[in-house]
Amino acid sequence: MVAPPVPAGVAAVLAVLRSSAVLVSPDDVVVKASTPAYELGLVRGDRLVETGLAEMVRQVRRDGLIRESELVLTGGRGSAARHVHARVAPLSSRLVLVLVEDRTRERRVEAVRRDFTVNVSHELKTPVGALTLLAEAVGEAADDPEAVHRFARRMRLEADRLGRLVQQVVELSRLQDDELLDEPVRVSVDALVAAALDRTRTDAESRSVELVGQDDTGLAVRGNAGQLEVALGNLVDNAVAYSPDGTRVAVLVRAVDDTVHLTVSDQGVGISEDELERIFERFYRVDPARARATGGTGLGLSIVKHVAASHGGEVRVWSVERTGSSFTLVLPAWCDVGPAPGAVPGAVWSAASPTAAPSAPSPTPLQEATS
Ligand code: ADP
């Protein structure tokens, strides 16, 4: 059968849509499909792969009514299932239009948020419960000043812990809202190292942990100074917290190709191989009892990982139990050569960063279906 003609202008309109678009003829042959439709695995040869979608096309052809549905596609490139929203509508008397939007990422983000809320509520219960019990204990020990002092000290510790937890939850939610996608700026690595070390200096001194940092490298990275300071600060905090008194924590900086490596090394308790995989998970603590003593929340490293990823970098870890650990933050170096005249500000950023806001959709030409 000769394929029906595609109405004038339709191809151009479909090419600028973000959704995958497929045009199907009366004999179920794909007449045109956009590049994303092929990438999503909607079309193979000149046919729709997904039987659910093909069935929707037939129903629409029968009664001319627009249909919408959520589908799970399993036949695409790569083996992971894709969650999509499909909208099928008659385009002309003979053609049916299929528009499919990939919602996999949104669904994943929603699931992560749901888990996060549950975890936060659970984590908040511990210090709140402890404070309630301690308040009762203080009431009962009213005529024993020494006990009152002891309980008050513990209340203070629990309150600090609660404060840290709330602060880290707020930091993490802010990161998730992608606020970091402000225009990245030049961040001096020397200033970053100095700020991260300063944050921990009092703690380190009280335990005779020597802090060593390079402060004359002249290197710079691109990103958000506040977030990078939190990330590097968390690594230094951990290095000090998980090290015995009298040891050394060092921050070393190295330029490697077009990245900067910031390595925080300690001579502390180390992490076993099985645990290494899990330490970046939210609320994961290797030793909850010890974490209680150090006031750990289990959120520090997930913040580091998030900041690294959203800066287009990564975090690496090396560790041997009872020997020490090294965490390396790999970040894109600041490039002093300015953007080419007429370049869109932040364009490089969007490309390098996985969570960056998508740049304006570039028109994807509709392709003739290949048979
Ligand atoms: P926490 O607030 O408990 O420190 P993190 O997310 O920062 O949470 O770290 C997760 C776990 O990883 C910690 O509970 C700790 O057991 C382990 N860890 C992190 N950094 C180090 C380190 N430098 N040395 C040893 N163990 C570490």
mmCIF file of C-alpha atoms and ligand atoms in Angstrom:
data_model
loop_
_atom_site.group_PDB
_atom_site.id
_atom_site.type_symbol
_atom_site.label_atom_id
_atom_site.label_comp_id
_atom_site.label_asym_id
_atom_site.label_seq_id
_atom_site.Cartn_x
_atom_site.Cartn_y
_atom_site.Cartn_z
ATOM 1 C CA MET A 1 0.000 0.000 0.000
ATOM 2 C CA VAL A 2 1.285 3.512 -0.814
ATOM 3 C CA ALA A 3 2.022 5.460 2.386
ATOM 4 C CA PRO A 4 -0.395 8.378 2.928
ATOM 5 C CA PRO A 5 1.249 11.796 2.550
ATOM 6 C CA VAL A 6 2.353 13.575 5.722
ATOM 7 C CA PRO A 7 0.494 16.924 5.982
ATOM 8 C CA ALA A 8 2.670 19.967 5.262
ATOM 9 C CA GLY A 9 4.457 21.417 8.284
ATOM 10 C CA VAL A 10 3.799 18.412 10.528
ATOM 11 C CA ALA A 11 7.334 17.048 10.249
ATOM 12 C CA ALA A 12 8.817 20.421 11.226
ATOM 13 C CA VAL A 13 6.537 20.698 14.285
ATOM 14 C CA LEU A 14 7.250 17.177 15.467
ATOM 15 C CA ALA A 15 10.989 17.688 15.063
ATOM 16 C CA VAL A 16 11.063 20.392 17.765
ATOM 17 C CA LEU A 17 8.973 18.447 20.285
ATOM 18 C CA ARG A 18 10.797 16.921 23.214
ATOM 19 C CA SER A 19 8.636 13.777 22.990
ATOM 20 C CA SER A 20 9.379 10.893 20.670
ATOM 21 C CA ALA A 21 7.047 11.056 17.680
ATOM 22 C CA VAL A 22 5.876 8.288 15.363
ATOM 23 C CA LEU A 23 3.411 8.487 12.453
ATOM 24 C CA VAL A 24 1.592 5.250 11.641
ATOM 25 C CA SER A 25 -0.272 4.447 8.412
ATOM 26 C CA PRO A 26 -3.602 2.523 8.181
ATOM 27 C CA ASP A 27 -1.778 -0.791 7.709
ATOM 28 C CA ASP A 28 0.259 -0.271 10.907
ATOM 29 C CA VAL A 29 3.391 0.722 9.015
ATOM 30 C CA VAL A 30 5.542 3.445 10.574
ATOM 31 C CA VAL A 31 5.732 6.231 7.995
ATOM 32 C CA LYS A 32 7.988 8.574 9.963
ATOM 33 C CA ALA A 33 9.640 8.494 13.350
ATOM 34 C CA SER A 34 11.840 10.959 15.214
ATOM 35 C CA THR A 35 15.386 10.054 16.297
ATOM 36 C CA PRO A 36 14.369 9.835 20.006
ATOM 37 C CA ALA A 37 11.654 7.334 18.998
ATOM 38 C CA TYR A 38 14.329 5.032 17.579
ATOM 39 C CA GLU A 39 16.595 5.630 20.581
ATOM 40 C CA LEU A 40 13.783 4.711 22.934
ATOM 41 C CA GLY A 41 13.289 1.499 20.981
ATOM 42 C CA LEU A 42 9.718 2.324 19.932
ATOM 43 C CA VAL A 43 10.279 1.364 16.304
ATOM 44 C CA ARG A 44 12.069 -1.551 14.737
ATOM 45 C CA GLY A 45 12.156 -1.701 10.957
ATOM 46 C CA ASP A 46 8.837 -0.095 10.011
ATOM 47 C CA ARG A 47 6.794 -1.394 12.953
ATOM 48 C CA LEU A 48 5.975 -0.270 16.479
ATOM 49 C CA VAL A 49 7.747 -2.650 18.849
ATOM 50 C CA GLU A 50 5.458 -2.301 21.857
ATOM 51 C CA THR A 51 2.244 -4.290 21.407
ATOM 52 C CA GLY A 52 0.396 -2.069 23.912
ATOM 53 C CA LEU A 53 1.209 0.976 21.821
ATOM 54 C CA ALA A 54 0.237 -0.745 18.563
ATOM 55 C CA GLU A 55 -3.101 -1.682 20.141
ATOM 56 C CA MET A 56 -3.721 1.943 21.178
ATOM 57 C CA VAL A 57 -3.051 3.003 17.570
ATOM 58 C CA ARG A 58 -5.677 0.544 16.305
ATOM 59 C CA GLN A 59 -8.271 1.742 18.838
ATOM 60 C CA VAL A 60 -7.670 5.372 17.891
ATOM 61 C CA ARG A 61 -7.973 4.534 14.201
ATOM 62 C CA ARG A 62 -11.279 2.782 14.923
ATOM 63 C CA ASP A 63 -13.074 5.526 16.854
ATOM 64 C CA GLY A 64 -10.948 8.655 16.296
ATOM 65 C CA LEU A 65 -10.669 9.344 20.057
ATOM 66 C CA ILE A 66 -7.391 10.478 21.632
ATOM 67 C CA ARG A 67 -5.926 7.994 24.114
ATOM 68 C CA GLU A 68 -3.291 8.330 26.849
ATOM 69 C CA SER A 69 -1.542 5.701 28.900
ATOM 70 C CA GLU A 70 1.452 5.015 31.130
ATOM 71 C CA LEU A 71 3.532 2.139 29.774
ATOM 72 C CA VAL A 72 6.690 0.281 30.719
ATOM 73 C CA LEU A 73 8.943 -0.367 27.718
ATOM 74 C CA THR A 74 11.399 -3.203 27.905
ATOM 75 C CA GLY A 75 12.545 -3.587 24.322
ATOM 76 C CA GLY A 76 14.676 -0.449 23.920
ATOM 77 C CA ARG A 77 18.387 0.030 23.581
ATOM 78 C CA GLY A 78 20.015 -0.970 26.856
ATOM 79 C CA SER A 79 18.207 -3.451 29.033
ATOM 80 C CA ALA A 80 16.699 -1.124 31.664
ATOM 81 C CA ALA A 81 12.915 -0.723 31.561
ATOM 82 C CA ARG A 82 11.687 2.762 30.633
ATOM 83 C CA HIS A 83 8.555 4.291 32.137
ATOM 84 C CA VAL A 84 6.797 6.344 29.498
ATOM 85 C CA HIS A 85 3.658 8.379 28.973
ATOM 86 C CA ALA A 86 2.058 7.751 25.579
ATOM 87 C CA ARG A 87 -0.506 9.932 23.819
ATOM 88 C CA VAL A 88 -2.047 8.620 20.610
ATOM 89 C CA ALA A 89 -4.203 10.802 18.356
ATOM 90 C CA PRO A 90 -5.584 10.808 14.819
ATOM 91 C CA LEU A 91 -3.565 13.227 12.691
ATOM 92 C CA SER A 92 -5.431 13.008 9.409
ATOM 93 C CA SER A 93 -8.081 10.691 8.063
ATOM 94 C CA ARG A 94 -5.393 8.041 7.478
ATOM 95 C CA LEU A 95 -2.487 8.761 9.811
ATOM 96 C CA VAL A 96 -2.230 8.195 13.543
ATOM 97 C CA LEU A 97 0.290 10.143 15.640
ATOM 98 C CA VAL A 98 2.039 8.574 18.640
ATOM 99 C CA LEU A 99 3.803 10.878 21.099
ATOM 100 C CA VAL A 100 5.840 9.228 23.843
ATOM 101 C CA GLU A 101 7.536 10.975 26.739
ATOM 102 C CA ASP A 102 10.198 9.181 28.758
ATOM 103 C CA ARG A 103 9.372 9.666 32.457
ATOM 104 C CA THR A 104 11.912 7.206 33.875
ATOM 105 C CA ARG A 105 14.072 9.853 35.491
ATOM 106 C CA GLU A 106 11.113 11.644 37.121
ATOM 107 C CA ARG A 107 9.885 8.364 38.572
ATOM 108 C CA ARG A 108 13.323 7.580 39.963
ATOM 109 C CA VAL A 109 13.612 11.025 41.537
ATOM 110 C CA GLU A 110 10.156 10.606 43.096
ATOM 111 C CA ALA A 111 11.114 7.215 44.538
ATOM 112 C CA VAL A 112 14.361 8.606 45.974
ATOM 113 C CA ARG A 113 12.462 11.490 47.563
ATOM 114 C CA ARG A 114 9.902 9.141 49.085
ATOM 115 C CA ASP A 115 12.618 6.947 50.599
ATOM 116 C CA PHE A 116 14.443 9.998 51.820
ATOM 117 C CA THR A 117 11.404 11.322 53.690
ATOM 118 C CA VAL A 118 10.859 7.950 55.354
ATOM 119 C CA ASN A 119 14.539 7.739 56.338
ATOM 120 C CA VAL A 120 14.633 11.284 57.679
ATOM 121 C CA SER A 121 11.586 10.685 59.868
ATOM 122 C CA HIS A 122 13.167 7.506 61.188
ATOM 123 C CA GLU A 123 16.518 9.195 61.893
ATOM 124 C CA LEU A 124 14.869 12.124 63.661
ATOM 125 C CA LYS A 125 13.082 9.771 66.028
ATOM 126 C CA THR A 126 16.315 8.630 67.712
ATOM 127 C CA PRO A 127 17.572 11.974 69.076
ATOM 128 C CA VAL A 128 14.044 13.192 69.769
ATOM 129 C CA GLY A 129 13.309 10.005 71.738
ATOM 130 C CA ALA A 130 16.580 10.378 73.645
ATOM 131 C CA LEU A 131 15.784 13.999 74.518
ATOM 132 C CA THR A 132 12.353 13.019 75.825
ATOM 133 C CA LEU A 133 13.833 10.322 78.058
ATOM 134 C CA LEU A 134 16.570 12.644 79.309
ATOM 135 C CA ALA A 135 14.039 15.380 80.086
ATOM 136 C CA GLU A 136 12.060 12.884 82.163
ATOM 137 C CA ALA A 137 15.264 11.771 83.907
ATOM 138 C CA VAL A 138 16.145 15.381 84.761
ATOM 139 C CA GLY A 139 12.671 15.866 86.251
ATOM 140 C CA GLU A 140 13.037 12.769 88.407
ATOM 141 C CA ALA A 141 16.570 13.666 89.538
ATOM 142 C CA ALA A 142 15.631 17.171 90.660
ATOM 143 C CA ASP A 143 17.307 16.765 94.088
ATOM 144 C CA ASP A 144 20.515 15.218 92.718
ATOM 145 C CA PRO A 145 22.489 18.127 91.174
ATOM 146 C CA GLU A 146 25.252 15.864 89.889
ATOM 147 C CA ALA A 147 22.800 13.657 87.971
ATOM 148 C CA VAL A 148 21.070 16.759 86.604
ATOM 149 C CA HIS A 149 24.429 17.976 85.261
ATOM 150 C CA ARG A 150 25.140 14.599 83.706
ATOM 151 C CA PHE A 151 21.740 14.413 81.999
ATOM 152 C CA ALA A 152 22.037 18.015 80.861
ATOM 153 C CA ARG A 153 25.378 17.213 79.188
ATOM 154 C CA ARG A 154 23.810 14.299 77.347
ATOM 155 C CA MET A 155 20.864 16.444 76.334
ATOM 156 C CA ARG A 156 23.324 18.888 74.868
ATOM 157 C CA LEU A 157 24.981 16.101 72.826
ATOM 158 C CA GLU A 158 21.634 14.854 71.509
ATOM 159 C CA ALA A 159 20.558 18.404 70.673
ATOM 160 C CA ASP A 160 23.821 18.925 68.745
ATOM 161 C CA ARG A 161 23.216 15.718 66.874
ATOM 162 C CA LEU A 162 19.691 16.783 66.019
ATOM 163 C CA GLY A 163 20.987 20.147 64.828
ATOM 164 C CA ARG A 164 23.591 18.501 62.584
ATOM 165 C CA LEU A 165 21.029 16.125 61.146
ATOM 166 C CA VAL A 166 18.601 18.940 60.329
ATOM 167 C CA GLN A 167 21.414 21.000 58.784
ATOM 168 C CA GLN A 168 22.531 18.115 56.552
ATOM 169 C CA VAL A 169 18.980 17.279 55.525
ATOM 170 C CA VAL A 170 18.501 20.903 54.494
ATOM 171 C CA GLU A 171 21.814 20.850 52.583
ATOM 172 C CA LEU A 172 20.853 17.694 50.766
ATOM 173 C CA SER A 173 17.365 18.917 49.839
ATOM 174 C CA ARG A 174 18.866 22.139 48.527
ATOM 175 C CA LEU A 175 21.224 20.136 46.342
ATOM 176 C CA GLN A 176 18.382 17.997 45.079
ATOM 177 C CA ASP A 177 16.488 21.074 44.019
ATOM 178 C CA ASP A 178 19.382 21.675 41.647
ATOM 179 C CA GLU A 179 20.092 25.131 42.981
ATOM 180 C CA LEU A 180 23.682 24.520 42.093
ATOM 181 C CA LEU A 181 22.842 25.082 38.487
ATOM 182 C CA ASP A 182 23.489 28.738 39.010
ATOM 183 C CA GLU A 183 26.188 29.895 36.677
ATOM 184 C CA PRO A 184 29.387 28.077 37.738
ATOM 185 C CA VAL A 185 32.184 30.392 38.784
ATOM 186 C CA ARG A 186 35.934 30.169 39.254
ATOM 187 C CA VAL A 187 36.607 28.654 42.669
ATOM 188 C CA SER A 188 40.125 28.912 44.062
ATOM 189 C CA VAL A 189 41.300 25.511 45.230
ATOM 190 C CA ASP A 190 43.659 27.032 47.806
ATOM 191 C CA ALA A 191 40.790 28.970 49.404
ATOM 192 C CA LEU A 192 38.649 25.834 49.334
ATOM 193 C CA VAL A 193 41.279 23.764 51.138
ATOM 194 C CA ALA A 194 41.880 26.509 53.718
ATOM 195 C CA ALA A 195 38.136 26.825 54.440
ATOM 196 C CA ALA A 196 37.639 23.054 54.752
ATOM 197 C CA LEU A 197 40.592 22.739 57.153
ATOM 198 C CA ASP A 198 39.480 25.729 59.225
ATOM 199 C CA ARG A 199 36.074 24.194 59.749
ATOM 200 C CA THR A 200 37.613 21.191 61.502
ATOM 201 C CA ARG A 201 40.593 22.852 63.176
ATOM 202 C CA THR A 202 39.127 23.121 66.683
ATOM 203 C CA ASP A 203 38.074 19.468 66.721
ATOM 204 C CA ALA A 204 41.422 18.336 65.325
ATOM 205 C CA GLU A 205 43.413 20.375 67.848
ATOM 206 C CA SER A 206 41.411 19.035 70.762
ATOM 207 C CA ARG A 207 42.480 15.534 69.693
ATOM 208 C CA SER A 208 46.019 16.415 68.567
ATOM 209 C CA VAL A 209 45.254 15.459 64.970
ATOM 210 C CA GLU A 210 47.674 17.326 62.735
ATOM 211 C CA LEU A 211 46.064 19.018 59.713
ATOM 212 C CA VAL A 212 48.234 19.465 56.634
ATOM 213 C CA GLY A 213 47.102 21.251 53.493
ATOM 214 C CA GLN A 214 48.585 22.789 50.354
ATOM 215 C CA ASP A 215 47.715 26.434 50.026
ATOM 216 C CA ASP A 216 49.855 27.707 47.153
ATOM 217 C CA THR A 217 48.803 25.664 44.132
ATOM 218 C CA GLY A 218 47.109 28.546 42.294
ATOM 219 C CA LEU A 219 44.675 25.983 40.823
ATOM 220 C CA ALA A 220 40.981 26.634 40.305
ATOM 221 C CA VAL A 221 37.873 24.573 39.568
ATOM 222 C CA ARG A 222 34.498 25.546 38.139
ATOM 223 C CA GLY A 223 31.428 25.306 40.282
ATOM 224 C CA ASN A 224 29.674 26.569 43.346
ATOM 225 C CA ALA A 225 32.110 27.602 46.113
ATOM 226 C CA GLY A 226 29.676 27.022 49.000
ATOM 227 C CA GLN A 227 28.794 23.505 47.913
ATOM 228 C CA LEU A 228 32.388 22.524 47.196
ATOM 229 C CA GLU A 229 33.390 23.797 50.622
ATOM 230 C CA VAL A 230 30.691 21.649 52.250
ATOM 231 C CA ALA A 231 31.826 18.593 50.238
ATOM 232 C CA LEU A 232 35.543 18.938 50.980
ATOM 233 C CA GLY A 233 34.713 19.941 54.575
ATOM 234 C CA ASN A 234 32.713 16.726 55.042
ATOM 235 C CA LEU A 235 35.696 14.663 53.852
ATOM 236 C CA VAL A 236 38.052 16.461 56.258
ATOM 237 C CA ASP A 237 35.517 16.163 59.132
ATOM 238 C CA ASN A 238 35.292 12.410 58.531
ATOM 239 C CA ALA A 239 39.068 11.993 58.259
ATOM 240 C CA VAL A 240 39.451 13.620 61.687
ATOM 241 C CA ALA A 241 36.430 11.879 63.246
ATOM 242 C CA TYR A 242 37.529 8.380 62.179
ATOM 243 C CA SER A 243 41.204 8.760 63.150
ATOM 244 C CA PRO A 244 42.892 8.059 66.492
ATOM 245 C CA ASP A 245 44.297 10.980 68.483
ATOM 246 C CA GLY A 246 47.778 12.121 67.491
ATOM 247 C CA THR A 247 47.552 11.091 63.810
ATOM 248 C CA ARG A 248 47.745 13.201 60.648
ATOM 249 C CA VAL A 249 45.135 14.295 58.100
ATOM 250 C CA ALA A 250 46.402 15.724 54.815
ATOM 251 C CA VAL A 251 44.713 17.425 51.868
ATOM 252 C CA LEU A 252 46.734 17.091 48.657
ATOM 253 C CA VAL A 253 45.918 18.840 45.410
ATOM 254 C CA ARG A 254 46.946 17.740 41.921
ATOM 255 C CA ALA A 255 46.097 18.891 38.406
ATOM 256 C CA VAL A 256 45.372 15.904 36.142
ATOM 257 C CA ASP A 257 44.573 16.746 32.489
ATOM 258 C CA ASP A 258 41.550 19.032 32.627
ATOM 259 C CA THR A 259 40.583 18.056 36.177
ATOM 260 C CA VAL A 260 41.768 18.849 39.679
ATOM 261 C CA HIS A 261 42.114 16.039 42.223
ATOM 262 C CA LEU A 262 41.656 16.955 45.889
ATOM 263 C CA THR A 263 42.691 14.036 48.080
ATOM 264 C CA VAL A 264 41.952 13.853 51.805
ATOM 265 C CA SER A 265 44.068 11.149 53.472
ATOM 266 C CA ASP A 266 44.028 9.930 57.033
ATOM 267 C CA GLN A 267 45.741 7.317 59.202
ATOM 268 C CA GLY A 268 42.477 6.248 60.761
ATOM 269 C CA VAL A 269 40.339 3.162 61.276
ATOM 270 C CA GLY A 270 39.825 2.525 57.547
ATOM 271 C CA ILE A 271 36.847 0.848 55.902
ATOM 272 C CA SER A 272 36.482 -2.822 54.956
ATOM 273 C CA GLU A 273 36.057 -3.770 51.305
ATOM 274 C CA ASP A 274 32.406 -4.866 51.769
ATOM 275 C CA GLU A 275 31.491 -1.563 53.364
ATOM 276 C CA LEU A 276 33.229 0.571 50.727
ATOM 277 C CA GLU A 277 30.401 0.062 48.265
ATOM 278 C CA ARG A 278 27.785 1.256 50.727
ATOM 279 C CA ILE A 279 29.295 4.248 52.499
ATOM 280 C CA PHE A 280 27.926 6.742 49.952
ATOM 281 C CA GLU A 281 24.339 5.642 50.616
ATOM 282 C CA ARG A 282 22.229 8.009 52.644
ATOM 283 C CA PHE A 283 22.145 7.280 56.357
ATOM 284 C CA TYR A 284 24.597 4.408 55.973
ATOM 285 C CA ARG A 285 27.025 4.109 58.877
ATOM 286 C CA VAL A 286 29.616 1.387 59.120
ATOM 287 C CA ASP A 287 29.402 1.158 62.865
ATOM 288 C CA PRO A 288 26.264 2.785 64.263
ATOM 289 C CA ALA A 289 27.612 2.648 67.824
ATOM 290 C CA ARG A 290 30.752 4.516 66.832
ATOM 291 C CA ALA A 291 28.711 6.891 64.694
ATOM 292 C CA ARG A 292 26.711 7.776 67.793
ATOM 293 C CA ALA A 293 29.947 8.606 69.568
ATOM 294 C CA THR A 294 31.214 10.754 66.672
ATOM 295 C CA GLY A 295 27.769 12.296 66.184
ATOM 296 C CA GLY A 296 27.686 10.913 62.623
ATOM 297 C CA THR A 297 24.466 11.226 60.652
ATOM 298 C CA GLY A 298 25.347 8.986 57.693
ATOM 299 C CA LEU A 299 24.600 11.864 55.314
ATOM 300 C CA GLY A 300 28.062 13.404 54.930
ATOM 301 C CA LEU A 301 29.335 11.213 52.083
ATOM 302 C CA SER A 302 26.036 11.220 50.188
ATOM 303 C CA ILE A 303 26.318 15.012 50.133
ATOM 304 C CA VAL A 304 29.906 14.720 48.823
ATOM 305 C CA LYS A 305 28.810 12.314 46.095
ATOM 306 C CA HIS A 306 25.916 14.523 45.059
ATOM 307 C CA VAL A 307 28.064 17.656 44.869
ATOM 308 C CA ALA A 308 30.737 15.829 42.849
ATOM 309 C CA ALA A 309 28.214 14.451 40.359
ATOM 310 C CA SER A 310 26.386 17.718 39.880
ATOM 311 C CA HIS A 311 29.703 19.426 39.190
ATOM 312 C CA GLY A 312 30.438 16.887 36.461
ATOM 313 C CA GLY A 313 33.039 15.207 38.666
ATOM 314 C CA GLU A 314 33.242 12.176 40.920
ATOM 315 C CA VAL A 315 34.502 10.952 44.274
ATOM 316 C CA ARG A 316 36.917 8.022 44.628
ATOM 317 C CA VAL A 317 37.891 6.120 47.716
ATOM 318 C CA TRP A 318 40.799 3.945 48.743
ATOM 319 C CA SER A 319 40.918 2.418 52.192
ATOM 320 C CA VAL A 320 42.586 -0.305 54.232
ATOM 321 C CA GLU A 321 41.250 -1.268 57.638
ATOM 322 C CA ARG A 322 43.352 -0.092 60.583
ATOM 323 C CA THR A 323 45.665 1.720 58.140
ATOM 324 C CA GLY A 324 43.735 4.659 56.769
ATOM 325 C CA SER A 325 41.610 6.055 53.974
ATOM 326 C CA SER A 326 41.957 8.451 51.046
ATOM 327 C CA PHE A 327 38.977 10.139 49.477
ATOM 328 C CA THR A 328 39.579 11.967 46.199
ATOM 329 C CA LEU A 329 37.249 14.582 44.824
ATOM 330 C CA VAL A 330 37.759 14.887 41.063
ATOM 331 C CA LEU A 331 36.463 18.196 39.694
ATOM 332 C CA PRO A 332 36.588 19.911 36.305
ATOM 333 C CA ALA A 333 39.418 22.460 36.272
ATOM 334 C CA TRP A 334 38.618 26.095 35.620
ATOM 335 C CA CYS A 335 39.700 26.958 32.124
ATOM 336 C CA ASP A 336 41.001 30.516 31.870
ATOM 337 C CA VAL A 337 40.329 30.727 28.173
ATOM 338 C CA GLY A 338 36.990 32.547 28.038
ATOM 339 C CA PRO A 339 34.033 31.212 26.093
ATOM 340 C CA ALA A 340 34.089 31.715 22.362
ATOM 341 C CA PRO A 341 32.384 34.939 21.266
ATOM 342 C CA GLY A 342 28.656 34.352 21.002
ATOM 343 C CA ALA A 343 28.799 31.139 23.044
ATOM 344 C CA VAL A 344 25.816 30.515 25.297
ATOM 345 C CA PRO A 345 26.862 31.034 28.936
ATOM 346 C CA GLY A 346 26.759 27.779 30.834
ATOM 347 C CA ALA A 347 26.526 25.620 27.746
ATOM 348 C CA VAL A 348 29.645 23.659 28.639
ATOM 349 C CA TRP A 349 28.242 23.237 32.135
ATOM 350 C CA SER A 350 25.038 21.668 30.911
ATOM 351 C CA ALA A 351 26.936 19.202 28.814
ATOM 352 C CA ALA A 352 29.322 18.176 31.571
ATOM 353 C CA SER A 353 26.833 17.885 34.374
ATOM 354 C CA PRO A 354 24.435 14.938 34.508
ATOM 355 C CA THR A 355 21.803 16.828 36.480
ATOM 356 C CA ALA A 356 22.138 20.075 34.589
ATOM 357 C CA ALA A 357 18.996 21.583 33.178
ATOM 358 C CA PRO A 358 18.637 20.377 29.639
ATOM 359 C CA SER A 359 19.711 22.923 27.085
ATOM 360 C CA ALA A 360 17.155 24.086 24.565
ATOM 361 C CA PRO A 361 16.024 21.063 22.596
ATOM 362 C CA SER A 362 17.816 20.937 19.307
ATOM 363 C CA PRO A 363 15.537 20.075 16.428
ATOM 364 C CA THR A 364 15.850 16.376 15.721
ATOM 365 C CA PRO A 365 14.998 15.585 12.163
ATOM 366 C CA LEU A 366 12.226 13.113 11.599
ATOM 367 C CA GLN A 367 13.604 10.114 9.831
ATOM 368 C CA GLU A 368 11.985 8.034 7.171
ATOM 369 C CA ALA A 369 11.240 4.663 8.703
ATOM 370 C CA THR A 370 13.884 2.163 7.704
ATOM 371 C CA SER A 371 12.698 -1.239 6.743
HETATM 372 P P1 ADP B 1 28.765 9.955 59.096
HETATM 373 O O1 ADP B 1 27.969 11.162 59.390
HETATM 374 O O2 ADP B 1 28.308 8.739 59.848
HETATM 375 O O3 ADP B 1 30.232 10.172 59.159
HETATM 376 P P2 ADP B 1 29.165 9.695 56.267
HETATM 377 O O4 ADP B 1 28.198 9.562 55.145
HETATM 378 O O5 ADP B 1 30.058 10.868 56.249
HETATM 379 O O6 ADP B 1 28.346 9.612 57.593
HETATM 380 O O7 ADP B 1 30.054 8.384 56.288
HETATM 381 C C1 ADP B 1 29.443 7.087 56.230
HETATM 382 C C2 ADP B 1 30.290 6.060 56.950
HETATM 383 O O8 ADP B 1 31.522 5.894 56.254
HETATM 384 C C3 ADP B 1 30.662 6.496 58.358
HETATM 385 O O9 ADP B 1 29.708 6.042 59.282
HETATM 386 C C4 ADP B 1 32.008 5.840 58.562
HETATM 387 O O10 ADP B 1 31.830 4.555 59.122
HETATM 388 C C5 ADP B 1 32.591 5.659 57.177
HETATM 389 N N1 ADP B 1 33.662 6.654 56.916
HETATM 390 C C6 ADP B 1 33.546 7.836 56.267
HETATM 391 N N2 ADP B 1 34.732 8.456 56.181
HETATM 392 C C7 ADP B 1 35.637 7.659 56.787
HETATM 393 C C8 ADP B 1 37.037 7.743 57.035
HETATM 394 N N3 ADP B 1 37.769 8.794 56.619
HETATM 395 N N4 ADP B 1 37.624 6.714 57.706
HETATM 396 C C9 ADP B 1 36.893 5.660 58.107
HETATM 397 N N5 ADP B 1 35.571 5.506 57.905
HETATM 398 C C10 ADP B 1 34.944 6.501 57.262
#
